[in-house]
PDB file of C-alpha atoms and ligand atoms in Angstrom:
ATOM      1  CA  MET A  19     108.056  26.713 101.049  1.00 88.00           C
ATOM      2  CA  ASP A  20     107.826  27.198  97.226  1.00 96.00           C
ATOM      3  CA  LEU A  21     106.384  23.765  96.429  1.00 97.00           C
ATOM      4  CA  ALA A  22     106.240  24.334  92.622  1.00 97.00           C
ATOM      5  CA  ALA A  23     110.046  24.924  92.576  1.00 98.00           C
ATOM      6  CA  LEU A  24     110.611  22.010  94.975  1.00 98.00           C
ATOM      7  CA  LEU A  25     108.675  19.518  92.823  1.00 98.00           C
ATOM      8  CA  ASP A  26     110.774  20.818  89.771  1.00 98.00           C
ATOM      9  CA  ARG A  27     113.986  19.975  91.725  1.00 98.00           C
ATOM     10  CA  ILE A  28     112.782  16.532  92.862  1.00 98.00           C
ATOM     11  CA  ALA A  29     111.920  15.598  89.133  1.00 98.00           C
ATOM     12  CA  ASP A  30     115.487  16.656  88.161  1.00 98.00           C
ATOM     13  CA  ASP A  31     116.891  14.722  91.124  1.00 98.00           C
ATOM     14  CA  VAL A  32     115.215  11.522  90.292  1.00 98.00           C
ATOM     15  CA  ALA A  33     115.602  11.791  86.525  1.00 98.00           C
ATOM     16  CA  THR A  34     118.016   8.681  86.479  1.00 98.00           C
ATOM     17  CA  ASP A  35     115.341   6.567  88.317  1.00 98.00           C
ATOM     18  CA  ILE A  36     112.445   7.198  85.932  1.00 98.00           C
ATOM     19  CA  GLY A  37     112.056   4.220  83.523  1.00 97.00           C
ATOM     20  CA  ARG A  38     113.929   1.905  85.878  1.00 98.00           C
ATOM     21  CA  GLY A  39     111.980  -1.169  87.291  1.00 98.00           C
ATOM     22  CA  VAL A  40     109.513  -3.342  85.717  1.00 96.00           C
ATOM     23  CA  VAL A  41     106.013  -2.406  84.584  1.00 97.00           C
ATOM     24  CA  ALA A  42     103.279  -4.630  86.288  1.00 95.00           C
ATOM     25  CA  ASP A  43     102.111  -7.154  83.307  1.00 92.00           C
ATOM     26  CA  TYR A  44     100.236  -9.730  85.444  1.00 90.00           C
ATOM     27  CA  ILE A  45      97.188  -7.560  84.362  1.00 92.00           C
ATOM     28  CA  PRO A  46      97.952  -7.364  80.580  1.00 94.00           C
ATOM     29  CA  ALA A  47      96.395  -3.780  80.148  1.00 93.00           C
ATOM     30  CA  LEU A  48      98.737  -2.436  82.636  1.00 94.00           C
ATOM     31  CA  ALA A  49     101.846  -3.569  80.718  1.00 95.00           C
ATOM     32  CA  ARG A  50     100.837  -1.098  77.818  1.00 93.00           C
ATOM     33  CA  VAL A  51     101.816   2.004  79.914  1.00 95.00           C
ATOM     34  CA  GLU A  52     105.020   3.801  78.860  1.00 95.00           C
ATOM     35  CA  PRO A  53     107.550   3.220  81.567  1.00 95.00           C
ATOM     36  CA  GLY A  54     109.136   6.591  81.126  1.00 97.00           C
ATOM     37  CA  ARG A  55     106.293   8.509  82.619  1.00 98.00           C
ATOM     38  CA  PHE A  56     106.732  10.408  85.755  1.00 98.00           C
ATOM     39  CA  GLY A  57     104.292  12.978  87.667  1.00 98.00           C
ATOM     40  CA  MET A  58     104.079  14.226  91.165  1.00 99.00           C
ATOM     41  CA  ALA A  59     101.313  16.483  92.904  1.00 98.00           C
ATOM     42  CA  VAL A  60     101.172  17.960  96.214  1.00 98.00           C
ATOM     43  CA  ALA A  61      97.619  19.179  97.504  1.00 98.00           C
ATOM     44  CA  GLU A  62      97.868  21.440 100.611  1.00 98.00           C
ATOM     45  CA  VAL A  63      95.137  21.456 103.348  1.00 98.00           C
ATOM     46  CA  ASP A  64      93.970  24.767 102.246  1.00 96.00           C
ATOM     47  CA  GLY A  65      93.166  23.462  98.694  1.00 94.00           C
ATOM     48  CA  ALA A  66      96.237  24.754  96.701  1.00 98.00           C
ATOM     49  CA  VAL A  67      97.660  22.007  94.280  1.00 98.00           C
ATOM     50  CA  HIS A  68     101.123  22.034  92.912  1.00 98.00           C
ATOM     51  CA  GLY A  69     102.554  19.400  90.208  1.00 98.00           C
ATOM     52  CA  VAL A  70     105.304  18.636  88.044  1.00 98.00           C
ATOM     53  CA  GLY A  71     105.691  16.334  84.827  1.00 98.00           C
ATOM     54  CA  ASP A  72     102.574  14.019  84.303  1.00 98.00           C
ATOM     55  CA  TRP A  73     100.715  15.310  87.221  1.00 98.00           C
ATOM     56  CA  GLU A  74      97.399  15.759  85.322  1.00 98.00           C
ATOM     57  CA  ARG A  75      97.675  12.431  83.136  1.00 98.00           C
ATOM     58  CA  PRO A  76      95.081   9.735  84.351  1.00 98.00           C
ATOM     59  CA  PHE A  77      96.647   6.356  85.318  1.00 98.00           C
ATOM     60  CA  SER A  78      95.365   3.144  86.961  1.00 98.00           C
ATOM     61  CA  VAL A  79      95.066   3.842  90.744  1.00 98.00           C
ATOM     62  CA  GLN A  80      94.963   0.045  91.524  1.00 98.00           C
ATOM     63  CA  SER A  81      95.486  -0.593  95.100  1.00 97.00           C
ATOM     64  CA  MET A  82      95.600   3.056  96.187  1.00 98.00           C
ATOM     65  CA  SER A  83      91.871   2.555  95.869  1.00 98.00           C
ATOM     66  CA  LYS A  84      91.976   0.540  98.966  1.00 98.00           C
ATOM     67  CA  VAL A  85      92.665   3.493 101.117  1.00 98.00           C
ATOM     68  CA  PHE A  86      89.494   5.160  99.975  1.00 98.00           C
ATOM     69  CA  THR A  87      87.206   2.269 100.242  1.00 98.00           C
ATOM     70  CA  LEU A  88      88.585   1.681 103.771  1.00 98.00           C
ATOM     71  CA  ALA A  89      87.660   5.221 104.658  1.00 98.00           C
ATOM     72  CA  LEU A  90      84.164   5.049 103.187  1.00 98.00           C
ATOM     73  CA  THR A  91      83.688   1.696 105.258  1.00 98.00           C
ATOM     74  CA  LEU A  92      84.780   3.359 108.397  1.00 98.00           C
ATOM     75  CA  SER A  93      82.736   6.310 107.911  1.00 98.00           C
ATOM     76  CA  ARG A  94      79.688   3.927 108.567  1.00 97.00           C
ATOM     77  CA  GLY A  95      81.210   2.350 111.608  1.00 95.00           C
ATOM     78  CA  ASP A  96      84.120   0.052 112.513  1.00 94.00           C
ATOM     79  CA  GLY A  97      82.477  -3.437 112.149  1.00 95.00           C
ATOM     80  CA  VAL A  98      85.049  -4.380 109.390  1.00 98.00           C
ATOM     81  CA  TRP A  99      87.834  -4.646 112.100  1.00 97.00           C
ATOM     82  CA  ALA A 100      86.124  -8.012 113.251  1.00 97.00           C
ATOM     83  CA  ARG A 101      86.614  -9.176 109.850  1.00 97.00           C
ATOM     84  CA  VAL A 102      90.165  -8.022 109.055  1.00 98.00           C
ATOM     85  CA  GLY A 103      93.408  -7.299 110.958  1.00 96.00           C
ATOM     86  CA  ARG A 104      96.004  -4.499 110.952  1.00 96.00           C
ATOM     87  CA  GLU A 105      99.395  -6.144 111.146  1.00 94.00           C
ATOM     88  CA  PRO A 106     101.851  -6.296 108.137  1.00 92.00           C
ATOM     89  CA  SER A 107     101.538  -9.560 106.458  1.00 83.00           C
ATOM     90  CA  GLY A 108     105.245 -10.281 105.628  1.00 77.00           C
ATOM     91  CA  ASP A 109     103.780 -11.956 102.533  1.00 76.00           C
ATOM     92  CA  PRO A 110     103.013 -10.940  99.168  1.00 73.00           C
ATOM     93  CA  PHE A 111      99.981  -8.649  98.538  1.00 73.00           C
ATOM     94  CA  ASN A 112      98.114 -11.743  96.735  1.00 78.00           C
ATOM     95  CA  SER A 113      99.327 -14.582  99.089  1.00 81.00           C
ATOM     96  CA  LEU A 114      96.887 -17.309 100.240  1.00 85.00           C
ATOM     97  CA  VAL A 115      99.242 -18.684 102.928  1.00 87.00           C
ATOM     98  CA  GLN A 116      98.417 -16.653 105.969  1.00 87.00           C
ATOM     99  CA  LEU A 117      94.588 -16.884 105.535  1.00 90.00           C
ATOM    100  CA  GLU A 118      94.749 -20.749 106.266  1.00 88.00           C
ATOM    101  CA  HIS A 119      96.639 -20.295 109.409  1.00 87.00           C
ATOM    102  CA  GLU A 120      94.536 -17.318 110.791  1.00 87.00           C
ATOM    103  CA  ASP A 121      90.841 -18.764 109.778  1.00 93.00           C
ATOM    104  CA  GLY A 122      90.105 -16.813 106.806  1.00 96.00           C
ATOM    105  CA  ILE A 123      90.726 -13.232 108.646  1.00 96.00           C
ATOM    106  CA  PRO A 124      93.226 -11.338 106.336  1.00 95.00           C
ATOM    107  CA  ARG A 125      96.254  -9.702 108.108  1.00 94.00           C
ATOM    108  CA  ASN A 126      95.288  -6.045 107.059  1.00 96.00           C
ATOM    109  CA  PRO A 127      92.879  -4.022 104.656  1.00 97.00           C
ATOM    110  CA  PHE A 128      95.552  -3.319 102.133  1.00 96.00           C
ATOM    111  CA  ILE A 129      96.656  -6.798 101.028  1.00 94.00           C
ATOM    112  CA  ASN A 130      94.116  -8.096  98.273  1.00 94.00           C
ATOM    113  CA  ALA A 131      92.318 -10.559 100.723  1.00 95.00           C
ATOM    114  CA  GLY A 132      91.816  -7.646 103.332  1.00 96.00           C
ATOM    115  CA  ALA A 133      90.660  -5.322 100.401  1.00 97.00           C
ATOM    116  CA  LEU A 134      88.083  -7.822  99.329  1.00 98.00           C
ATOM    117  CA  VAL A 135      86.645  -8.024 102.771  1.00 98.00           C
ATOM    118  CA  VAL A 136      86.459  -4.108 102.897  1.00 98.00           C
ATOM    119  CA  THR A 137      84.653  -4.017  99.616  1.00 98.00           C
ATOM    120  CA  ASP A 138      82.284  -6.660 100.682  1.00 98.00           C
ATOM    121  CA  GLU A 139      81.583  -4.689 103.925  1.00 98.00           C
ATOM    122  CA  LEU A 140      81.171  -1.542 102.018  1.00 98.00           C
ATOM    123  CA  ALA A 141      78.783  -3.330  99.429  1.00 98.00           C
ATOM    124  CA  ARG A 142      76.152  -3.678 102.482  1.00 97.00           C
ATOM    125  CA  HIS A 143      75.184  -0.101 101.566  1.00 97.00           C
ATOM    126  CA  GLY A 144      75.227  -0.317  97.688  1.00 98.00           C
ATOM    127  CA  ASP A 145      77.726  -0.792  94.913  1.00 98.00           C
ATOM    128  CA  ALA A 146      81.025  -0.276  96.385  1.00 98.00           C
ATOM    129  CA  ALA A 147      82.759   1.030  93.243  1.00 98.00           C
ATOM    130  CA  ASP A 148      80.122   3.370  92.526  1.00 98.00           C
ATOM    131  CA  ALA A 149      80.263   5.018  96.055  1.00 98.00           C
ATOM    132  CA  LEU A 150      84.020   5.174  95.443  1.00 98.00           C
ATOM    133  CA  LEU A 151      83.465   7.038  92.309  1.00 98.00           C
ATOM    134  CA  ALA A 152      81.014   9.405  93.646  1.00 98.00           C
ATOM    135  CA  PHE A 153      83.439  10.169  96.591  1.00 98.00           C
ATOM    136  CA  LEU A 154      86.478  10.753  94.245  1.00 98.00           C
ATOM    137  CA  ARG A 155      84.581  13.018  92.011  1.00 98.00           C
ATOM    138  CA  GLN A 156      83.207  14.949  94.557  1.00 98.00           C
ATOM    139  CA  GLU A 157      86.573  15.495  96.534  1.00 98.00           C
ATOM    140  CA  SER A 158      88.611  16.134  93.403  1.00 98.00           C
ATOM    141  CA  GLY A 159      85.907  18.226  91.528  1.00 97.00           C
ATOM    142  CA  ARG A 160      86.281  16.133  88.487  1.00 98.00           C
ATOM    143  CA  GLN A 161      83.208  14.391  87.283  1.00 98.00           C
ATOM    144  CA  GLU A 162      85.202  12.780  84.390  1.00 98.00           C
ATOM    145  CA  ILE A 163      86.855  10.316  86.935  1.00 98.00           C
ATOM    146  CA  THR A 164      85.700   6.926  85.930  1.00 98.00           C
ATOM    147  CA  VAL A 165      86.710   3.180  85.540  1.00 98.00           C
ATOM    148  CA  ASP A 166      89.003   2.317  82.599  1.00 98.00           C
ATOM    149  CA  PRO A 167      86.929  -0.340  80.847  1.00 97.00           C
ATOM    150  CA  GLU A 168      90.070  -1.842  79.155  1.00 97.00           C
ATOM    151  CA  VAL A 169      91.842  -2.324  82.541  1.00 97.00           C
ATOM    152  CA  ALA A 170      88.910  -3.513  84.174  1.00 98.00           C
ATOM    153  CA  ALA A 171      88.257  -6.165  81.434  1.00 97.00           C
ATOM    154  CA  SER A 172      91.784  -7.192  81.462  1.00 97.00           C
ATOM    155  CA  GLU A 173      91.727  -7.430  85.413  1.00 96.00           C
ATOM    156  CA  ALA A 174      88.446  -9.426  85.487  1.00 97.00           C
ATOM    157  CA  GLY A 175      90.114 -11.843  82.943  1.00 96.00           C
ATOM    158  CA  HIS A 176      92.911 -12.408  85.127  1.00 94.00           C
ATOM    159  CA  ALA A 177      91.350 -12.620  88.580  1.00 95.00           C
ATOM    160  CA  ASP A 178      91.982 -16.343  89.442  1.00 95.00           C
ATOM    161  CA  ARG A 179      94.042 -15.436  92.509  1.00 94.00           C
ATOM    162  CA  ASN A 180      91.546 -12.876  93.707  1.00 96.00           C
ATOM    163  CA  ARG A 181      88.705 -15.024  93.229  1.00 97.00           C
ATOM    164  CA  ALA A 182      90.619 -17.876  95.077  1.00 96.00           C
ATOM    165  CA  LEU A 183      91.124 -15.537  98.042  1.00 96.00           C
ATOM    166  CA  ALA A 184      87.493 -14.583  98.274  1.00 97.00           C
ATOM    167  CA  TYR A 185      86.067 -18.060  97.843  1.00 98.00           C
ATOM    168  CA  PHE A 186      88.783 -19.115 100.574  1.00 96.00           C
ATOM    169  CA  MET A 187      87.448 -16.421 102.962  1.00 97.00           C
ATOM    170  CA  ALA A 188      83.811 -17.401 102.202  1.00 98.00           C
ATOM    171  CA  SER A 189      84.620 -20.775 103.237  1.00 97.00           C
ATOM    172  CA  TYR A 190      85.275 -19.567 106.708  1.00 97.00           C
ATOM    173  CA  GLY A 191      82.229 -17.459 106.794  1.00 97.00           C
ATOM    174  CA  ASN A 192      84.163 -14.068 105.977  1.00 98.00           C
ATOM    175  CA  MET A 193      82.352 -12.996 102.957  1.00 98.00           C
ATOM    176  CA  ARG A 194      78.693 -11.662 103.086  1.00 98.00           C
ATOM    177  CA  HIS A 195      77.932 -11.190  99.409  1.00 98.00           C
ATOM    178  CA  PRO A 196      78.388 -13.679  96.639  1.00 98.00           C
ATOM    179  CA  VAL A 197      81.942 -13.773  95.260  1.00 98.00           C
ATOM    180  CA  PRO A 198      81.426 -12.924  91.700  1.00 98.00           C
ATOM    181  CA  SER A 199      79.450  -9.791  92.839  1.00 98.00           C
ATOM    182  CA  VAL A 200      82.351  -8.613  95.292  1.00 98.00           C
ATOM    183  CA  LEU A 201      84.905  -9.287  92.704  1.00 98.00           C
ATOM    184  CA  ASP A 202      83.187  -7.413  90.165  1.00 98.00           C
ATOM    185  CA  GLN A 203      83.042  -4.321  92.432  1.00 98.00           C
ATOM    186  CA  TYR A 204      86.823  -4.842  93.540  1.00 98.00           C
ATOM    187  CA  VAL A 205      87.899  -5.086  89.950  1.00 98.00           C
ATOM    188  CA  ARG A 206      86.144  -1.664  89.050  1.00 98.00           C
ATOM    189  CA  GLN A 207      87.529   0.009  92.145  1.00 98.00           C
ATOM    190  CA  CYS A 208      90.949  -0.981  91.276  1.00 98.00           C
ATOM    191  CA  SER A 209      90.399   0.011  87.588  1.00 98.00           C
ATOM    192  CA  ILE A 210      89.626   3.742  88.245  1.00 98.00           C
ATOM    193  CA  ALA A 211      91.934   6.079  86.198  1.00 98.00           C
ATOM    194  CA  MET A 212      92.791   9.334  88.022  1.00 98.00           C
ATOM    195  CA  SER A 213      95.776  11.728  87.832  1.00 98.00           C
ATOM    196  CA  CYS A 214      98.326  12.606  90.624  1.00 98.00           C
ATOM    197  CA  ALA A 215      96.354  15.756  91.165  1.00 98.00           C
ATOM    198  CA  ASP A 216      92.982  13.966  91.508  1.00 98.00           C
ATOM    199  CA  VAL A 217      94.457  11.382  94.018  1.00 98.00           C
ATOM    200  CA  ALA A 218      96.044  14.148  96.079  1.00 98.00           C
ATOM    201  CA  ARG A 219      92.978  16.238  96.260  1.00 98.00           C
ATOM    202  CA  SER A 220      90.833  13.375  97.051  1.00 98.00           C
ATOM    203  CA  ALA A 221      93.077  12.038 100.097  1.00 98.00           C
ATOM    204  CA  LEU A 222      93.102  15.511 101.845  1.00 98.00           C
ATOM    205  CA  PHE A 223      90.557  14.321 104.345  1.00 98.00           C
ATOM    206  CA  LEU A 224      93.484  12.204 105.859  1.00 98.00           C
ATOM    207  CA  ALA A 225      95.822  15.234 106.016  1.00 98.00           C
ATOM    208  CA  ARG A 226      92.800  17.100 107.780  1.00 98.00           C
ATOM    209  CA  HIS A 227      92.155  14.629 110.325  1.00 98.00           C
ATOM    210  CA  GLY A 228      88.876  13.331 108.821  1.00 98.00           C
ATOM    211  CA  LEU A 229      87.475  16.535 107.335  1.00 98.00           C
ATOM    212  CA  ARG A 230      86.513  16.496 103.593  1.00 98.00           C
ATOM    213  CA  ASN A 231      87.084  19.285 101.052  1.00 97.00           C
ATOM    214  CA  ASP A 232      83.593  20.824 102.038  1.00 97.00           C
ATOM    215  CA  GLY A 233      84.502  21.056 105.606  1.00 97.00           C
ATOM    216  CA  SER A 234      82.078  18.189 106.409  1.00 98.00           C
ATOM    217  CA  ARG A 235      83.433  15.349 108.438  1.00 98.00           C
ATOM    218  CA  LEU A 236      84.062  12.047 106.886  1.00 98.00           C
ATOM    219  CA  LEU A 237      85.765  10.377 109.665  1.00 98.00           C
ATOM    220  CA  GLY A 238      86.586  11.128 113.469  1.00 97.00           C
ATOM    221  CA  LEU A 239      89.995  11.909 114.637  1.00 97.00           C
ATOM    222  CA  SER A 240      90.595   8.582 115.738  1.00 97.00           C
ATOM    223  CA  ALA A 241      89.751   6.616 112.493  1.00 97.00           C
ATOM    224  CA  ALA A 242      91.665   9.097 110.478  1.00 98.00           C
ATOM    225  CA  LYS A 243      94.564   8.317 112.682  1.00 98.00           C
ATOM    226  CA  ARG A 244      94.100   4.712 112.221  1.00 97.00           C
ATOM    227  CA  ILE A 245      94.123   4.758 108.455  1.00 98.00           C
ATOM    228  CA  ASN A 246      97.226   6.910 108.441  1.00 98.00           C
ATOM    229  CA  ALA A 247      98.815   4.228 110.899  1.00 98.00           C
ATOM    230  CA  VAL A 248      97.728   1.213 108.832  1.00 98.00           C
ATOM    231  CA  MET A 249      99.099   2.923 105.674  1.00 98.00           C
ATOM    232  CA  LEU A 250     102.490   3.436 107.574  1.00 98.00           C
ATOM    233  CA  THR A 251     102.690  -0.222 108.780  1.00 97.00           C
ATOM    234  CA  CYS A 252     101.062  -1.940 105.708  1.00 96.00           C
ATOM    235  CA  GLY A 253     100.628   0.442 102.836  1.00 97.00           C
ATOM    236  CA  THR A 254     103.509  -0.411 100.647  1.00 96.00           C
ATOM    237  CA  TYR A 255     103.425  -4.297 100.242  1.00 91.00           C
ATOM    238  CA  ASP A 256     106.188  -6.108 101.840  1.00 90.00           C
ATOM    239  CA  ALA A 257     108.408  -2.925 101.840  1.00 94.00           C
ATOM    240  CA  ALA A 258     106.675  -1.051 104.605  1.00 95.00           C
ATOM    241  CA  GLY A 259     109.660  -1.118 106.795  1.00 95.00           C
ATOM    242  CA  GLU A 260     111.815   0.254 103.876  1.00 96.00           C
ATOM    243  CA  PHE A 261     109.396   2.824 103.020  1.00 98.00           C
ATOM    244  CA  ALA A 262     109.155   4.107 106.670  1.00 98.00           C
ATOM    245  CA  TYR A 263     112.818   4.392 106.656  1.00 98.00           C
ATOM    246  CA  ARG A 264     113.367   5.984 103.587  1.00 98.00           C
ATOM    247  CA  VAL A 265     110.289   8.359 103.322  1.00 98.00           C
ATOM    248  CA  GLY A 266     108.881   8.407 106.893  1.00 98.00           C
ATOM    249  CA  LEU A 267     105.263   9.086 105.962  1.00 98.00           C
ATOM    250  CA  PRO A 268     101.869   6.933 105.676  1.00 98.00           C
ATOM    251  CA  GLY A 269     101.905   5.771 102.132  1.00 98.00           C
ATOM    252  CA  LYS A 270      99.860   3.442  99.847  1.00 98.00           C
ATOM    253  CA  SER A 271     101.158   2.156  96.718  1.00 98.00           C
ATOM    254  CA  GLY A 272      99.369   0.422  93.677  1.00 97.00           C
ATOM    255  CA  VAL A 273     100.753  -1.867  91.051  1.00 96.00           C
ATOM    256  CA  GLY A 274      99.793   0.930  88.456  1.00 98.00           C
ATOM    257  CA  GLY A 275     103.032   2.829  89.730  1.00 98.00           C
ATOM    258  CA  GLY A 276     101.363   5.358  91.913  1.00 98.00           C
ATOM    259  CA  ILE A 277     102.056   6.164  95.669  1.00 98.00           C
ATOM    260  CA  LEU A 278      99.870   8.225  97.772  1.00 98.00           C
ATOM    261  CA  ALA A 279     101.484   9.798 100.851  1.00 98.00           C
ATOM    262  CA  ILE A 280     100.195  11.875 103.576  1.00 98.00           C
ATOM    263  CA  VAL A 281     101.793  14.716 105.663  1.00 98.00           C
ATOM    264  CA  PRO A 282      98.965  14.988 108.437  1.00 98.00           C
ATOM    265  CA  GLY A 283      98.153  18.576 109.062  1.00 98.00           C
ATOM    266  CA  ARG A 284      99.767  19.676 105.907  1.00 98.00           C
ATOM    267  CA  CYS A 285      99.142  17.949 102.514  1.00 98.00           C
ATOM    268  CA  ALA A 286      98.670  14.806 100.458  1.00 98.00           C
ATOM    269  CA  VAL A 287     101.215  13.820  97.919  1.00 98.00           C
ATOM    270  CA  CYS A 288     100.714  11.613  94.934  1.00 99.00           C
ATOM    271  CA  VAL A 289     103.561  10.360  92.744  1.00 99.00           C
ATOM    272  CA  TRP A 290     103.353   8.241  89.769  1.00 98.00           C
ATOM    273  CA  SER A 291     105.902   6.347  87.530  1.00 98.00           C
ATOM    274  CA  PRO A 292     105.190   2.963  86.267  1.00 98.00           C
ATOM    275  CA  GLY A 293     108.349   1.098  86.805  1.00 98.00           C
ATOM    276  CA  LEU A 294     108.210  -1.252  89.839  1.00 98.00           C
ATOM    277  CA  ASP A 295     110.686  -2.700  92.061  1.00 97.00           C
ATOM    278  CA  ALA A 296     110.840  -6.371  93.241  1.00 95.00           C
ATOM    279  CA  ARG A 297     108.262  -5.625  95.984  1.00 93.00           C
ATOM    280  CA  GLY A 298     105.898  -3.835  93.667  1.00 95.00           C
ATOM    281  CA  ASN A 299     106.433  -0.128  94.408  1.00 97.00           C
ATOM    282  CA  SER A 300     107.398   2.561  91.966  1.00 98.00           C
ATOM    283  CA  VAL A 301     111.167   2.925  91.879  1.00 98.00           C
ATOM    284  CA  ALA A 302     111.145   6.581  90.935  1.00 98.00           C
ATOM    285  CA  GLY A 303     108.113   7.023  93.040  1.00 98.00           C
ATOM    286  CA  VAL A 304     109.777   5.871  96.338  1.00 98.00           C
ATOM    287  CA  ALA A 305     112.974   7.938  95.284  1.00 98.00           C
ATOM    288  CA  ALA A 306     110.884  11.195  94.676  1.00 98.00           C
ATOM    289  CA  LEU A 307     109.012  10.703  98.228  1.00 98.00           C
ATOM    290  CA  ASP A 308     112.403  10.156  99.755  1.00 98.00           C
ATOM    291  CA  ARG A 309     113.619  13.587  98.294  1.00 98.00           C
ATOM    292  CA  PHE A 310     110.432  15.200  99.336  1.00 98.00           C
ATOM    293  CA  THR A 311     110.649  14.508 103.014  1.00 98.00           C
ATOM    294  CA  THR A 312     114.526  15.112 102.992  1.00 98.00           C
ATOM    295  CA  LEU A 313     114.188  18.502 101.176  1.00 98.00           C
ATOM    296  CA  THR A 314     111.010  19.640 103.451  1.00 98.00           C
ATOM    297  CA  GLY A 315     111.830  17.961 106.751  1.00 98.00           C
ATOM    298  CA  TRP A 316     108.140  16.803 106.712  1.00 98.00           C
ATOM    299  CA  SER A 317     108.298  13.258 107.759  1.00 97.00           C
ATOM    300  CA  ILE A 318     106.141  12.255 110.635  1.00 97.00           C
ATOM    301  CA  PHE A 319     109.302  11.437 112.734  1.00 96.00           C
TER     302      PHE A 319
HETATM  303  N1  LIG B 584      93.905  -4.966  91.186  1.00 63.23           N
HETATM  304  C1  LIG B 584      95.112  -5.360  91.750  1.00 63.23           C
HETATM  305  C2  LIG B 584      95.015  -7.068  92.203  1.00 63.23           C
HETATM  306  O1  LIG B 584      94.221  -7.290  92.778  1.00 63.23           O
HETATM  307  C3  LIG B 584      95.692  -4.571  92.733  1.00 63.23           C
HETATM  308  C4  LIG B 584      97.007  -4.834  93.062  1.00 63.23           C
HETATM  309  C5  LIG B 584      97.716  -3.837  93.702  1.00 63.23           C
HETATM  310  O2  LIG B 584      97.886  -2.547  93.141  1.00 63.23           O
HETATM  311  O3  LIG B 584      98.264  -3.947  94.808  1.00 63.23           O
HETATM  312  O4  LIG B 584      95.937  -7.767  91.984  1.00 63.23           O
END
């Protein structure tokens, strides 16, 4: 398969989708991104990376970071599953509703409430955002990867909903650390800027059933399978059914317009285009991944 040529073709095929949708603006710094950007990178399990468009341009990873914090937490044991579920929520990513019905246990690790619990769990071993940065730099080979201070400040200034979620869970005894500290780590984790190439390279452990780029094991086979499974069922907000239908891969999107998808045994793919659909997923990103699995036949189904 000539992946470089394939990516060129996909970029042509989705040209009319690029710029469609709405750039997230509830975090003001995110609204400054140009909607016409598009990049896509594929990292193969042997380490080769191919890309098209803005594939080396850093953007705000936002909720794609939740895959990596979950992996780092599970690499230290699976205690987090006593504090967070693994069912699709059926509610928006920042909803408070379900938490009251289910005693402060979030439905899954990818909605904001669940990700706050994961960050809180990882923080038992030190600053969660620092641990995440160290991991991403190591896996991508790019020491320059860092938190975008402008996005972090903007997000911290508009965090009332996440603060409410965290305090609400604290009232049920589901926060180990003080809420301001967990929130600070969560905001920095979401505000990390990376390119499609960086994200795809850093996520290869999920395509390699738990093995990192240096050959060491981050996760057992079962934990890696479980993360892919939760990405498939819960990774694209309230549109995971539609994403599975169109793309057929484990995926995790972020409001910065990025989507990470995994082809187990083969590659990690990251696509970025900032215009979001009504459910919060990149319009051109979903279209590009749809073309990717159609043209390669590499869906998991
Ligand atoms: N930092 C964002 C928030 O907490 C992440 C949202 C997302 O990408 O889904 O609202």
